[in-house]
Coordinates of C-alpha atoms in Angstrom, one line a residue:
X26 CA 7.4 -69.3 -125.9
X27 CA 4.2 -68.5 -126.7
X28 CA 2.1 -70.6 -124.7
X29 CA 4.5 -69.6 -121.6
X30 CA 2.9 -65.5 -122.2
X31 CA -0.7 -66.2 -123.0
X32 CA -0.9 -68.1 -120.4
X33 CA 0.8 -66.1 -117.8
X34 CA -1.9 -63.4 -119.9
X35 CA -4.9 -64.9 -118.6
X36 CA -3.6 -66.2 -115.3
X37 CA -2.3 -62.7 -114.0
X38 CA -6.2 -61.5 -115.2
X39 CA -8.2 -63.5 -113.8
X40 CA -6.4 -62.6 -110.7
X41 CA -7.1 -59.3 -111.4
X42 CA -10.5 -59.5 -111.4
X43 CA -10.9 -61.5 -108.7
X44 CA -8.8 -59.3 -106.1
X45 CA -10.8 -55.8 -107.4
X46 CA -13.6 -58.8 -106.6
X47 CA -12.6 -59.1 -102.8
X48 CA -12.1 -55.8 -102.3
X49 CA -15.9 -54.9 -103.5
X50 CA -16.5 -57.7 -100.8
X51 CA -14.1 -56.0 -98.4
X52 CA -15.9 -53.0 -95.2
X53 CA -12.1 -52.6 -93.7
X54 CA -10.8 -50.4 -95.8
X55 CA -6.9 -52.0 -94.8
X56 CA -7.4 -54.5 -96.4
X57 CA -9.4 -52.2 -99.3
X58 CA -5.9 -51.4 -99.8
X59 CA -4.3 -54.1 -98.7
X60 CA -6.0 -56.5 -102.0
X61 CA -5.1 -53.5 -104.1
X62 CA -1.9 -53.7 -103.5
X63 CA -2.0 -57.7 -104.9
X64 CA -4.1 -56.0 -107.8
X65 CA -2.1 -54.1 -108.7
X66 CA 1.3 -56.3 -109.5
X67 CA -1.5 -58.7 -111.3
X68 CA -2.0 -56.1 -113.7
X69 CA 1.4 -55.3 -114.0
X70 CA 2.4 -58.7 -115.1
X71 CA -0.3 -59.3 -117.3
X72 CA 0.4 -55.5 -119.0
X73 CA 4.0 -56.6 -119.0
X74 CA 3.7 -59.9 -120.3
X75 CA 0.8 -58.9 -123.2
X76 CA 4.2 -56.6 -124.6
X77 CA 6.1 -58.5 -124.9
X78 CA 3.9 -61.3 -126.8
X79 CA 3.1 -58.7 -128.6
X80 CA 6.6 -57.9 -130.0
X81 CA 6.8 -62.3 -130.4
X82 CA 3.7 -62.7 -132.5
X83 CA 4.3 -59.8 -135.0
X84 CA 8.5 -58.6 -134.8
X85 CA 8.0 -55.5 -136.1
X86 CA 9.5 -51.6 -135.0
X87 CA 6.0 -50.6 -134.0
X88 CA 5.7 -54.0 -131.9
X89 CA 9.9 -52.8 -130.1
X90 CA 8.0 -49.8 -129.3
X91 CA 5.0 -51.2 -128.3
X92 CA 6.5 -53.8 -125.8
X93 CA 9.3 -51.1 -124.3
X94 CA 6.2 -49.3 -123.2
X95 CA 3.6 -51.8 -122.1
X96 CA 7.6 -53.6 -120.3
X97 CA 8.0 -50.0 -118.8
X98 CA 4.4 -49.1 -117.4
X99 CA 3.9 -53.3 -116.7
X100 CA 7.3 -53.2 -114.4
X101 CA 6.5 -49.4 -112.0
X102 CA 2.8 -51.2 -111.5
X103 CA 4.7 -54.4 -110.3
X104 CA 6.8 -52.1 -108.3
X105 CA 4.5 -50.1 -106.9
X106 CA 1.7 -52.8 -106.2
X107 CA 4.9 -55.0 -104.2
X108 CA 6.1 -51.2 -102.7
X109 CA 1.8 -51.2 -100.7
X110 CA 1.8 -55.1 -100.4
X111 CA 4.6 -54.0 -98.3
X112 CA 3.4 -51.1 -96.3
X113 CA -0.2 -52.5 -96.0
X114 CA 0.9 -56.5 -94.4
X115 CA 2.5 -54.3 -91.8
X116 CA -0.2 -53.0 -91.0
X117 CA -2.7 -55.3 -91.0
X118 CA 0.1 -56.9 -88.3
X119 CA -0.2 -54.7 -86.3
X120 CA -3.2 -54.0 -86.6
X121 CA -4.5 -57.6 -86.1
X122 CA -2.9 -57.8 -82.8

């Protein structure tokens, strides 16, 4: 189970960095917002998996508390990022027509 968490942590962190670099390269504010929504979802996956990994590794009451907080923050990032992603995807489609 541990290699799955580690792989997800690394992949989500690399995607987060990739999307943030894409934002710096872009000049279109709409595309920047769209890419930032994807980065936000990657950050949410990173935070959630990191919290679960910490609980799996330590399995203490404190680790459980930290895991619950990280899961809540990560899920909030994923949900908000997905809402932004859907919104700006529609806006990009409208702008390209």
